[in-house]
């Protein structure tokens, strides 16, 4: 740790090369070429975030846990499409631009940065950068680029960076997967930390003010990495897999993130109204990155909470030479009254990036989409080539083979429609050939997996990324 860190060799890191290779230009392009026909009622923007290091990382690079955030945006109006991409211009990135090189170390190789190089008001988060590279959401009219644990960066609807955003000083940080309740307008969030309180949750009211400051979750006595959670009409559901953050190990050169299956996986069900009565349930160790959705149901007068998610047998990239991890589509039925969980593998299929029609967030859904893997040899770890829609009522999965790498798909409701499939799916896709050319593919959700309605050609590469959202024009 006291040795100066050297830049990594990107050609040796799959997540810095090929279709992951960062782009170094910020462009604006109007009147994009469209194959097919854009739906006239699809008016708004699709913004997607992902890590895109500005400089060659120092010491190490761990995907998908770090990297300067870059947002790729597609705007649709009057049957026309335009595109722009922008980094989230953080203070840390500004300091590195001033220096002309990376200053911070990678997550697994922290560096003691010369504070004089970081300016008078550096982003909190040392020795790591504040990198809002995971997600982008809109709440109370504000667009926020998000990392987990840290503060968001506010951006404009046109992707210009406004600055670090702390909700008027009321929040020290938040997760990358907050949930906006479509019925109350509240944004519910959690935050994990490497020091006490290790886990807390909070609420932003529909007007953007903090209505529940970060409230510690009792019973969590060490630091766990928790990437996503679920919110139902009355409860917050936190799934705590045994991915432990060990800062002492990190500072002595060990792995900051460790898989401790002996701890099992725990589920906390917390009343959203703040009343006491957190219920804990224990089960065998499993891991999840993302939850499609959760909702309450009544079984003979008793509460159950249904949670649909891509299940993993372990925490892949930190398990070293251990057994390969397995994935499945899983449904957990939680019985808070008896403290029990019934976990069923609905399908033995490894998938990721589950999404629903967000108008049903926290309420009963029937459908969700995920991306999956056909087995194509060209794909590398973290890439998918299938868009899959799961029907939880029939148990049937419909698959569209993209013949290319497809990222998370988002659902854009058709204005005026209310049915769950009344709208469109949008996803960024990159070709498998040497060009790695990018496009946004648009499907009619009601007709899926019929061929797409339209494909919008993006005039530069769009590296594989993480999460985004559709923002209907307001
Ligand atoms: Fe995520």
Short mmCIF file of C-alpha atoms and ligand atoms in Angstrom, two decimals:
data_model
loop_
_atom_site.label_atom_id
_atom_site.label_comp_id
_atom_site.label_asym_id
_atom_site.label_seq_id
_atom_site.Cartn_x
_atom_site.Cartn_y
_atom_site.Cartn_z
CA UNK A 1 0.00 0.00 0.00
CA UNK A 2 2.92 2.36 0.55
CA UNK A 3 4.41 1.60 -2.84
CA UNK A 4 3.34 3.96 -5.63
CA UNK A 5 0.63 2.27 -7.63
CA UNK A 6 1.16 1.62 -11.31
CA UNK A 7 -1.55 1.91 -13.96
CA UNK A 8 -3.08 -1.43 -14.88
CA UNK A 9 -2.60 -2.91 -18.35
CA UNK A 10 -6.14 -2.61 -19.80
CA UNK A 11 -5.46 -5.36 -22.34
CA UNK A 12 -5.21 -7.83 -19.47
CA UNK A 13 -8.54 -6.81 -17.91
CA UNK A 14 -11.60 -8.06 -19.82
CA UNK A 15 -13.79 -5.37 -18.26
CA UNK A 16 -11.59 -2.62 -19.74
CA UNK A 17 -11.39 -4.10 -23.21
CA UNK A 18 -13.65 -5.39 -25.98
CA UNK A 19 -17.21 -4.23 -25.54
CA UNK A 20 -16.32 -2.94 -22.07
CA UNK A 21 -13.60 -0.61 -23.36
CA UNK A 22 -14.33 2.93 -22.12
CA UNK A 23 -15.10 5.64 -24.65
CA UNK A 24 -13.16 8.88 -24.34
CA UNK A 25 -15.43 11.28 -26.22
CA UNK A 26 -18.57 13.10 -25.21
CA UNK A 27 -20.75 13.73 -28.23
CA UNK A 28 -24.16 15.04 -29.25
CA UNK A 29 -25.92 13.62 -32.28
CA UNK A 30 -29.35 14.50 -33.68
CA UNK A 31 -31.60 12.86 -36.27
CA UNK A 32 -30.22 9.40 -35.68
CA UNK A 33 -30.73 6.68 -38.26
CA UNK A 34 -33.74 4.54 -37.32
CA UNK A 35 -34.43 1.09 -38.70
CA UNK A 36 -38.14 0.38 -38.53
CA UNK A 37 -40.47 3.01 -37.12
CA UNK A 38 -40.31 4.79 -33.81
CA UNK A 39 -43.61 4.69 -31.91
CA UNK A 40 -45.04 8.21 -32.07
CA UNK A 41 -46.29 8.03 -28.49
CA UNK A 42 -42.88 7.20 -27.05
CA UNK A 43 -41.73 10.65 -25.95
CA UNK A 44 -39.00 11.14 -23.37
CA UNK A 45 -35.49 10.04 -22.59
CA UNK A 46 -33.78 6.76 -21.84
CA UNK A 47 -30.70 7.40 -19.71
CA UNK A 48 -28.28 4.63 -18.80
CA UNK A 49 -25.28 4.78 -16.48
CA UNK A 50 -22.15 2.64 -16.30
CA UNK A 51 -18.47 2.71 -15.32
CA UNK A 52 -16.22 4.37 -17.87
CA UNK A 53 -12.80 5.20 -16.36
CA UNK A 54 -11.47 8.57 -17.53
CA UNK A 55 -7.85 7.49 -16.94
CA UNK A 56 -6.17 4.10 -16.78
CA UNK A 57 -6.96 2.82 -13.28
CA UNK A 58 -4.17 2.58 -10.72
CA UNK A 59 -3.30 -0.75 -9.19
CA UNK A 60 -6.52 -2.64 -9.94
CA UNK A 61 -9.92 -2.37 -11.55
CA UNK A 62 -12.90 -4.34 -10.26
CA UNK A 63 -16.01 -4.48 -12.40
CA UNK A 64 -18.77 -3.63 -11.59
CA UNK A 65 -17.68 -1.93 -8.39
CA UNK A 66 -15.86 1.20 -9.57
CA UNK A 67 -15.10 3.56 -12.44
CA UNK A 68 -16.09 7.08 -13.43
CA UNK A 69 -19.78 7.16 -14.29
CA UNK A 70 -20.79 7.89 -17.86
CA UNK A 71 -24.41 8.33 -18.86
CA UNK A 72 -25.62 7.54 -22.35
CA UNK A 73 -28.89 9.20 -23.26
CA UNK A 74 -31.41 8.66 -26.04
CA UNK A 75 -34.14 11.26 -26.50
CA UNK A 76 -37.24 10.46 -28.54
CA UNK A 77 -39.78 13.00 -29.80
CA UNK A 78 -41.91 13.42 -32.92
CA UNK A 79 -40.62 10.17 -34.36
CA UNK A 80 -37.04 11.43 -34.19
CA UNK A 81 -34.13 10.39 -32.02
CA UNK A 82 -31.05 12.11 -30.64
CA UNK A 83 -28.18 10.90 -28.48
CA UNK A 84 -25.63 12.35 -26.10
CA UNK A 85 -23.18 10.93 -23.60
CA UNK A 86 -21.51 12.64 -20.64
CA UNK A 87 -19.36 11.63 -17.77
CA UNK A 88 -20.66 12.52 -14.33
CA UNK A 89 -18.04 15.19 -13.71
CA UNK A 90 -17.19 14.60 -10.07
CA UNK A 91 -14.63 16.57 -8.09
CA UNK A 92 -12.46 13.47 -7.99
CA UNK A 93 -12.48 13.27 -11.77
CA UNK A 94 -11.74 16.99 -12.03
CA UNK A 95 -8.69 16.52 -9.80
CA UNK A 96 -7.50 13.66 -11.98
CA UNK A 97 -8.03 15.76 -15.10
CA UNK A 98 -5.95 18.50 -13.51
CA UNK A 99 -3.19 15.98 -12.81
CA UNK A 100 -3.60 14.33 -16.23
CA UNK A 101 -3.71 10.86 -14.71
CA UNK A 102 -5.55 8.68 -12.21
CA UNK A 103 -4.88 9.67 -8.60
CA UNK A 104 -7.04 7.30 -6.64
CA UNK A 105 -6.22 3.62 -6.40
CA UNK A 106 -8.57 0.85 -7.42
CA UNK A 107 -11.02 -0.56 -4.90
CA UNK A 108 -8.71 -3.46 -4.07
CA UNK A 109 -5.58 -1.28 -4.06
CA UNK A 110 -6.35 1.89 -2.11
CA UNK A 111 -3.86 4.70 -2.46
CA UNK A 112 -3.00 7.47 -0.05
CA UNK A 113 -3.78 10.28 -2.42
CA UNK A 114 -1.88 13.52 -1.88
CA UNK A 115 -4.75 15.61 -0.52
CA UNK A 116 -3.20 18.74 -2.01
CA UNK A 117 -4.04 17.35 -5.44
CA UNK A 118 -7.72 16.91 -4.59
CA UNK A 119 -8.61 20.56 -4.06
CA UNK A 120 -10.30 22.33 -1.15
CA UNK A 121 -13.58 20.40 -1.21
CA UNK A 122 -12.92 16.88 -2.40
CA UNK A 123 -15.69 14.34 -2.58
CA UNK A 124 -16.05 12.30 0.58
CA UNK A 125 -15.21 8.66 0.20
CA UNK A 126 -11.45 8.62 0.55
CA UNK A 127 -9.49 6.39 -0.01
CA UNK A 128 -11.94 5.48 -2.75
CA UNK A 129 -13.46 7.87 -5.20
CA UNK A 130 -17.06 8.89 -5.20
CA UNK A 131 -18.08 7.31 -8.50
CA UNK A 132 -21.76 7.66 -9.36
CA UNK A 133 -21.60 4.99 -12.08
CA UNK A 134 -24.37 2.53 -11.22
CA UNK A 135 -27.76 4.04 -11.86
CA UNK A 136 -29.64 7.20 -12.76
CA UNK A 137 -33.06 8.03 -11.34
CA UNK A 138 -35.49 10.94 -11.39
CA UNK A 139 -37.30 11.95 -8.23
CA UNK A 140 -39.08 15.18 -7.32
CA UNK A 141 -37.97 16.54 -10.69
CA UNK A 142 -34.30 15.95 -9.93
CA UNK A 143 -32.03 13.61 -11.88
CA UNK A 144 -29.53 11.77 -9.69
CA UNK A 145 -26.56 9.64 -10.71
CA UNK A 146 -25.97 7.02 -8.05
CA UNK A 147 -23.29 4.87 -6.55
CA UNK A 148 -23.91 2.89 -3.38
CA UNK A 149 -23.13 4.19 0.07
CA UNK A 150 -22.07 7.61 -1.17
CA UNK A 151 -23.90 10.80 -2.04
CA UNK A 152 -25.54 11.14 -5.44
CA UNK A 153 -24.47 13.62 -8.07
CA UNK A 154 -27.24 15.74 -9.50
CA UNK A 155 -27.30 16.09 -13.27
CA UNK A 156 -29.62 17.95 -15.61
CA UNK A 157 -32.07 16.28 -17.94
CA UNK A 158 -29.44 16.95 -20.65
CA UNK A 159 -26.67 15.22 -18.65
CA UNK A 160 -24.74 18.28 -17.49
CA UNK A 161 -23.26 17.75 -14.02
CA UNK A 162 -24.78 20.06 -11.37
CA UNK A 163 -22.85 18.76 -8.37
CA UNK A 164 -22.86 16.56 -5.33
CA UNK A 165 -26.31 16.34 -3.80
CA UNK A 166 -26.96 15.72 -0.09
CA UNK A 167 -30.70 16.53 0.26
CA UNK A 168 -30.01 19.75 2.10
CA UNK A 169 -27.43 18.13 4.33
CA UNK A 170 -29.95 15.54 5.54
CA UNK A 171 -28.33 12.45 4.03
CA UNK A 172 -24.78 11.09 4.30
CA UNK A 173 -25.21 8.68 1.43
CA UNK A 174 -27.62 6.25 -0.15
CA UNK A 175 -27.88 3.11 -2.23
CA UNK A 176 -27.81 2.81 -6.01
CA UNK A 177 -31.23 1.14 -6.19
CA UNK A 178 -33.73 3.38 -4.38
CA UNK A 179 -37.39 2.55 -4.91
CA UNK A 180 -39.90 5.19 -5.91
CA UNK A 181 -43.33 4.12 -4.71
CA UNK A 182 -45.63 4.89 -7.66
CA UNK A 183 -48.60 5.35 -5.34
CA UNK A 184 -47.12 7.63 -2.67
CA UNK A 185 -44.34 9.26 -4.69
CA UNK A 186 -41.90 8.52 -1.86
CA UNK A 187 -38.35 7.42 -2.64
CA UNK A 188 -37.33 4.73 -0.15
CA UNK A 189 -33.63 4.00 0.23
CA UNK A 190 -31.09 2.22 2.37
CA UNK A 191 -27.42 2.68 3.08
CA UNK A 192 -24.77 0.26 4.24
CA UNK A 193 -21.52 1.43 5.73
CA UNK A 194 -18.21 0.01 6.94
CA UNK A 195 -18.81 1.49 10.38
CA UNK A 196 -21.79 1.72 12.69
CA UNK A 197 -24.59 1.91 11.91
CA UNK A 198 -23.78 -0.76 9.37
CA UNK A 199 -27.21 -0.60 7.79
CA UNK A 200 -29.88 2.08 7.76
CA UNK A 201 -32.93 3.02 5.73
CA UNK A 202 -34.68 6.27 4.98
CA UNK A 203 -37.38 7.98 2.95
CA UNK A 204 -37.46 11.02 0.69
CA UNK A 205 -40.92 12.53 0.40
CA UNK A 206 -42.56 13.19 -2.96
CA UNK A 207 -41.39 16.82 -2.80
CA UNK A 208 -37.75 15.76 -2.45
CA UNK A 209 -37.32 16.49 1.28
CA UNK A 210 -36.16 13.85 3.71
CA UNK A 211 -39.17 12.55 5.65
CA UNK A 212 -37.32 9.71 7.38
CA UNK A 213 -33.64 10.34 8.04
CA UNK A 214 -31.33 7.35 7.85
CA UNK A 215 -32.69 5.02 10.52
CA UNK A 216 -30.38 2.24 11.77
CA UNK A 217 -31.52 -1.34 11.27
CA UNK A 218 -30.93 -3.03 14.64
CA UNK A 219 -29.34 -6.46 14.67
CA UNK A 220 -26.69 -5.81 12.03
CA UNK A 221 -23.32 -5.97 13.77
CA UNK A 222 -20.88 -5.93 10.88
CA UNK A 223 -20.56 -4.47 7.41
CA UNK A 224 -22.28 -6.31 4.58
CA UNK A 225 -22.42 -5.35 0.94
CA UNK A 226 -26.07 -5.04 -0.01
CA UNK A 227 -26.71 -3.93 -3.56
CA UNK A 228 -30.49 -3.90 -3.89
CA UNK A 229 -33.61 -4.25 -1.75
CA UNK A 230 -37.37 -4.30 -2.10
CA UNK A 231 -40.26 -2.18 -0.95
CA UNK A 232 -43.87 -3.30 -0.66
CA UNK A 233 -46.94 -1.28 0.23
CA UNK A 234 -46.21 -1.50 3.97
CA UNK A 235 -42.70 -2.93 4.32
CA UNK A 236 -39.04 -2.54 3.49
CA UNK A 237 -37.42 -5.90 2.67
CA UNK A 238 -33.66 -6.20 3.09
CA UNK A 239 -31.88 -9.38 2.00
CA UNK A 240 -28.49 -9.64 3.68
CA UNK A 241 -26.29 -12.19 1.94
CA UNK A 242 -22.97 -13.18 3.49
CA UNK A 243 -20.86 -10.76 1.44
CA UNK A 244 -18.87 -9.19 4.27
CA UNK A 245 -16.84 -6.02 3.94
CA UNK A 246 -13.58 -6.39 5.80
CA UNK A 247 -11.72 -3.09 5.93
CA UNK A 248 -8.92 -4.46 8.10
CA UNK A 249 -8.24 -7.16 5.53
CA UNK A 250 -8.26 -4.52 2.79
CA UNK A 251 -5.78 -2.27 4.57
CA UNK A 252 -3.42 -5.20 5.03
CA UNK A 253 -3.62 -6.16 1.38
CA UNK A 254 -6.45 -8.70 1.58
CA UNK A 255 -9.85 -8.80 -0.13
CA UNK A 256 -12.26 -6.12 1.02
CA UNK A 257 -15.21 -8.32 0.12
CA UNK A 258 -15.39 -11.82 1.51
CA UNK A 259 -17.89 -14.65 1.09
CA UNK A 260 -18.83 -16.14 4.48
CA UNK A 261 -21.51 -18.76 3.75
CA UNK A 262 -21.50 -19.92 7.38
CA UNK A 263 -23.38 -16.73 8.21
CA UNK A 264 -26.30 -17.75 5.99
CA UNK A 265 -28.55 -15.20 4.32
CA UNK A 266 -30.87 -13.12 6.47
CA UNK A 267 -34.01 -11.26 5.50
CA UNK A 268 -35.35 -8.29 7.42
CA UNK A 269 -38.94 -7.10 7.05
CA UNK A 270 -39.30 -3.56 8.39
CA UNK A 271 -42.59 -1.65 8.71
CA UNK A 272 -42.46 1.42 6.47
CA UNK A 273 -44.53 3.43 8.94
CA UNK A 274 -41.65 3.28 11.41
CA UNK A 275 -43.52 1.18 13.93
CA UNK A 276 -41.44 -1.34 15.89
CA UNK A 277 -41.54 -4.98 15.00
CA UNK A 278 -38.75 -5.74 12.58
CA UNK A 279 -38.94 -9.41 11.69
CA UNK A 280 -35.80 -11.39 10.87
CA UNK A 281 -35.66 -14.62 8.95
CA UNK A 282 -32.64 -16.85 8.40
CA UNK A 283 -31.99 -19.16 5.52
CA UNK A 284 -29.14 -20.95 3.80
CA UNK A 285 -26.52 -18.75 2.20
CA UNK A 286 -27.31 -17.36 -1.21
CA UNK A 287 -26.50 -14.15 -2.99
CA UNK A 288 -28.56 -11.69 -4.96
CA UNK A 289 -27.55 -8.56 -6.78
CA UNK A 290 -31.00 -7.45 -7.81
CA UNK A 291 -34.65 -7.97 -7.00
CA UNK A 292 -37.31 -7.80 -9.71
CA UNK A 293 -40.05 -6.82 -7.27
CA UNK A 294 -41.78 -7.78 -4.04
CA UNK A 295 -45.41 -7.54 -2.98
CA UNK A 296 -47.71 -8.46 -0.14
CA UNK A 297 -50.27 -11.19 -0.46
CA UNK A 298 -52.90 -12.65 1.82
CA UNK A 299 -52.85 -16.36 2.54
CA UNK A 300 -55.85 -17.32 4.63
CA UNK A 301 -55.76 -14.03 6.46
CA UNK A 302 -52.02 -14.17 7.01
CA UNK A 303 -49.44 -11.87 5.46
CA UNK A 304 -46.95 -13.24 2.98
CA UNK A 305 -44.39 -11.27 1.01
CA UNK A 306 -43.45 -12.57 -2.42
CA UNK A 307 -39.99 -11.68 -3.73
CA UNK A 308 -38.85 -12.51 -7.30
CA UNK A 309 -35.14 -12.30 -8.08
CA UNK A 310 -32.14 -13.84 -9.86
CA UNK A 311 -30.59 -16.16 -7.26
CA UNK A 312 -26.88 -16.96 -7.08
CA UNK A 313 -25.14 -19.70 -5.13
CA UNK A 314 -22.25 -17.37 -4.30
CA UNK A 315 -20.57 -14.08 -4.87
CA UNK A 316 -18.74 -14.89 -8.11
CA UNK A 317 -15.75 -12.68 -8.46
CA UNK A 318 -14.60 -12.74 -4.84
CA UNK A 319 -14.66 -16.51 -4.52
CA UNK A 320 -11.35 -17.03 -6.25
CA UNK A 321 -10.79 -20.64 -7.20
CA UNK A 322 -13.83 -21.90 -5.33
CA UNK A 323 -16.63 -23.84 -6.99
CA UNK A 324 -18.28 -22.09 -9.93
CA UNK A 325 -21.40 -20.23 -8.92
CA UNK A 326 -24.82 -21.24 -10.16
CA UNK A 327 -27.71 -18.97 -11.03
CA UNK A 328 -31.47 -19.48 -11.01
CA UNK A 329 -34.69 -17.54 -11.18
CA UNK A 330 -36.08 -17.70 -7.68
CA UNK A 331 -39.22 -16.81 -5.78
CA UNK A 332 -39.04 -16.37 -2.04
CA UNK A 333 -42.29 -16.39 -0.10
CA UNK A 334 -41.66 -14.75 3.23
CA UNK A 335 -43.88 -15.47 6.23
CA UNK A 336 -43.01 -12.75 8.73
CA UNK A 337 -45.46 -14.09 11.30
CA UNK A 338 -43.69 -17.43 11.61
CA UNK A 339 -40.26 -16.13 10.67
CA UNK A 340 -39.99 -18.48 7.70
CA UNK A 341 -38.94 -18.29 4.08
CA UNK A 342 -39.98 -20.66 1.34
CA UNK A 343 -37.43 -20.38 -1.48
CA UNK A 344 -38.23 -21.97 -4.83
CA UNK A 345 -36.09 -22.10 -7.95
CA UNK A 346 -38.64 -21.38 -10.63
CA UNK A 347 -36.12 -22.00 -13.39
CA UNK A 348 -32.47 -23.11 -13.35
CA UNK A 349 -31.34 -20.26 -15.54
CA UNK A 350 -28.62 -17.71 -14.78
CA UNK A 351 -29.95 -14.22 -15.46
CA UNK A 352 -29.50 -10.64 -14.35
CA UNK A 353 -30.93 -7.12 -14.57
CA UNK A 354 -34.53 -7.94 -13.61
CA UNK A 355 -37.05 -5.17 -14.28
CA UNK A 356 -40.79 -4.78 -14.03
CA UNK A 357 -43.31 -2.20 -15.14
CA UNK A 358 -42.37 0.27 -12.41
CA UNK A 359 -45.98 1.42 -12.08
CA UNK A 360 -46.38 -1.86 -10.16
CA UNK A 361 -43.40 -1.42 -7.87
CA UNK A 362 -44.24 -2.89 -4.49
CA UNK A 363 -47.56 -4.24 -5.75
CA UNK A 364 -48.42 -7.50 -7.44
CA UNK A 365 -46.69 -7.93 -10.78
CA UNK A 366 -47.14 -10.73 -13.26
CA UNK A 367 -44.27 -10.13 -15.67
CA UNK A 368 -40.64 -9.17 -15.44
CA UNK A 369 -37.73 -9.08 -17.85
CA UNK A 370 -34.18 -10.31 -17.36
CA UNK A 371 -31.21 -10.81 -19.63
CA UNK A 372 -29.71 -14.24 -20.16
CA UNK A 373 -26.97 -16.08 -21.98
CA UNK A 374 -27.39 -18.42 -24.96
CA UNK A 375 -23.94 -19.91 -24.61
CA UNK A 376 -22.46 -17.96 -27.55
CA UNK A 377 -18.70 -18.31 -27.39
CA UNK A 378 -18.11 -14.62 -28.16
CA UNK A 379 -19.60 -13.46 -24.88
CA UNK A 380 -17.36 -12.74 -21.91
CA UNK A 381 -18.28 -12.68 -18.24
CA UNK A 382 -20.91 -10.09 -17.53
CA UNK A 383 -22.33 -10.11 -21.07
CA UNK A 384 -25.75 -11.37 -22.16
CA UNK A 385 -27.37 -11.89 -25.54
CA UNK A 386 -30.97 -12.75 -24.70
CA UNK A 387 -33.84 -10.60 -23.52
CA UNK A 388 -36.19 -12.85 -21.56
CA UNK A 389 -39.67 -12.13 -20.28
CA UNK A 390 -40.87 -14.24 -17.41
CA UNK A 391 -44.59 -14.77 -16.87
CA UNK A 392 -44.95 -15.61 -13.19
CA UNK A 393 -48.54 -16.74 -13.67
CA UNK A 394 -47.89 -19.34 -16.36
CA UNK A 395 -44.26 -20.00 -15.50
CA UNK A 396 -43.42 -19.47 -19.16
CA UNK A 397 -40.31 -17.59 -20.29
CA UNK A 398 -40.23 -15.97 -23.72
CA UNK A 399 -36.81 -15.38 -25.22
CA UNK A 400 -35.62 -12.93 -27.84
CA UNK A 401 -32.14 -13.77 -29.10
CA UNK A 402 -30.49 -10.41 -29.82
CA UNK A 403 -27.57 -11.89 -31.75
CA UNK A 404 -25.56 -9.22 -29.94
CA UNK A 405 -24.81 -8.12 -26.41
CA UNK A 406 -27.88 -6.70 -24.69
CA UNK A 407 -27.96 -4.74 -21.47
CA UNK A 408 -30.72 -4.15 -18.97
CA UNK A 409 -34.10 -3.53 -20.61
CA UNK A 410 -36.42 -0.86 -19.24
CA UNK A 411 -40.19 -0.69 -19.65
CA UNK A 412 -41.68 2.52 -21.01
CA UNK A 413 -45.46 2.65 -20.47
CA UNK A 414 -47.60 3.77 -23.38
CA UNK A 415 -49.14 7.10 -22.39
CA UNK A 416 -52.73 6.55 -21.33
CA UNK A 417 -52.30 2.81 -20.95
CA UNK A 418 -52.55 0.97 -17.66
CA UNK A 419 -52.10 -2.71 -18.52
CA UNK A 420 -48.85 -4.33 -17.47
CA UNK A 421 -47.65 -5.01 -21.01
CA UNK A 422 -49.04 -1.84 -22.58
CA UNK A 423 -45.79 -0.16 -23.53
CA UNK A 424 -42.31 -0.72 -24.86
CA UNK A 425 -39.04 -2.32 -23.88
CA UNK A 426 -35.83 -0.41 -24.61
CA UNK A 427 -32.28 -1.71 -24.30
CA UNK A 428 -28.79 -0.79 -25.46
CA UNK A 429 -27.27 -3.47 -27.70
CA UNK A 430 -23.70 -3.84 -29.01
CA UNK A 431 -22.74 -5.90 -32.05
CA UNK A 432 -20.48 -8.91 -31.67
CA UNK A 433 -18.27 -7.94 -34.62
CA UNK A 434 -15.12 -5.87 -34.50
CA UNK A 435 -17.11 -2.66 -34.90
CA UNK A 436 -18.92 -3.20 -31.56
CA UNK A 437 -21.54 -0.84 -32.96
CA UNK A 438 -24.30 0.30 -30.65
CA UNK A 439 -28.03 0.68 -31.07
CA UNK A 440 -31.08 1.04 -28.89
CA UNK A 441 -33.65 -1.63 -29.64
CA UNK A 442 -37.33 -0.96 -29.01
CA UNK A 443 -39.87 -3.76 -28.66
CA UNK A 444 -43.64 -3.66 -28.33
CA UNK A 445 -44.01 -5.29 -24.91
CA UNK A 446 -47.46 -6.65 -25.73
CA UNK A 447 -46.06 -8.41 -28.79
CA UNK A 448 -42.81 -9.69 -27.27
CA UNK A 449 -40.82 -11.68 -28.44
CA UNK A 450 -41.85 -10.54 -31.94
CA UNK A 451 -39.11 -8.66 -33.82
CA UNK A 452 -38.46 -5.12 -32.55
CA UNK A 453 -40.46 -2.14 -33.74
CA UNK A 454 -37.36 -0.03 -34.21
CA UNK A 455 -33.62 0.09 -33.80
CA UNK A 456 -31.93 3.44 -33.29
CA UNK A 457 -28.32 3.49 -34.44
CA UNK A 458 -25.96 5.23 -32.01
CA UNK A 459 -23.06 6.96 -33.78
CA UNK A 460 -20.38 5.75 -31.38
CA UNK A 461 -19.68 2.70 -29.28
CA UNK A 462 -21.61 2.37 -26.04
CA UNK A 463 -19.63 0.19 -23.62
CA UNK A 464 -21.45 -2.47 -21.65
CA UNK A 465 -23.01 -0.70 -18.71
CA UNK A 466 -25.33 -1.05 -15.77
CA UNK A 467 -28.67 0.55 -14.99
CA UNK A 468 -30.92 3.14 -16.50
CA UNK A 469 -34.47 4.35 -16.64
CA UNK A 470 -37.05 5.69 -19.04
CA UNK A 471 -38.11 9.22 -18.20
CA UNK A 472 -41.36 10.14 -19.90
CA UNK A 473 -41.55 13.75 -21.04
CA UNK A 474 -43.21 15.86 -18.38
FE1 LIG B 1 -27.36 -2.93 -9.74
#
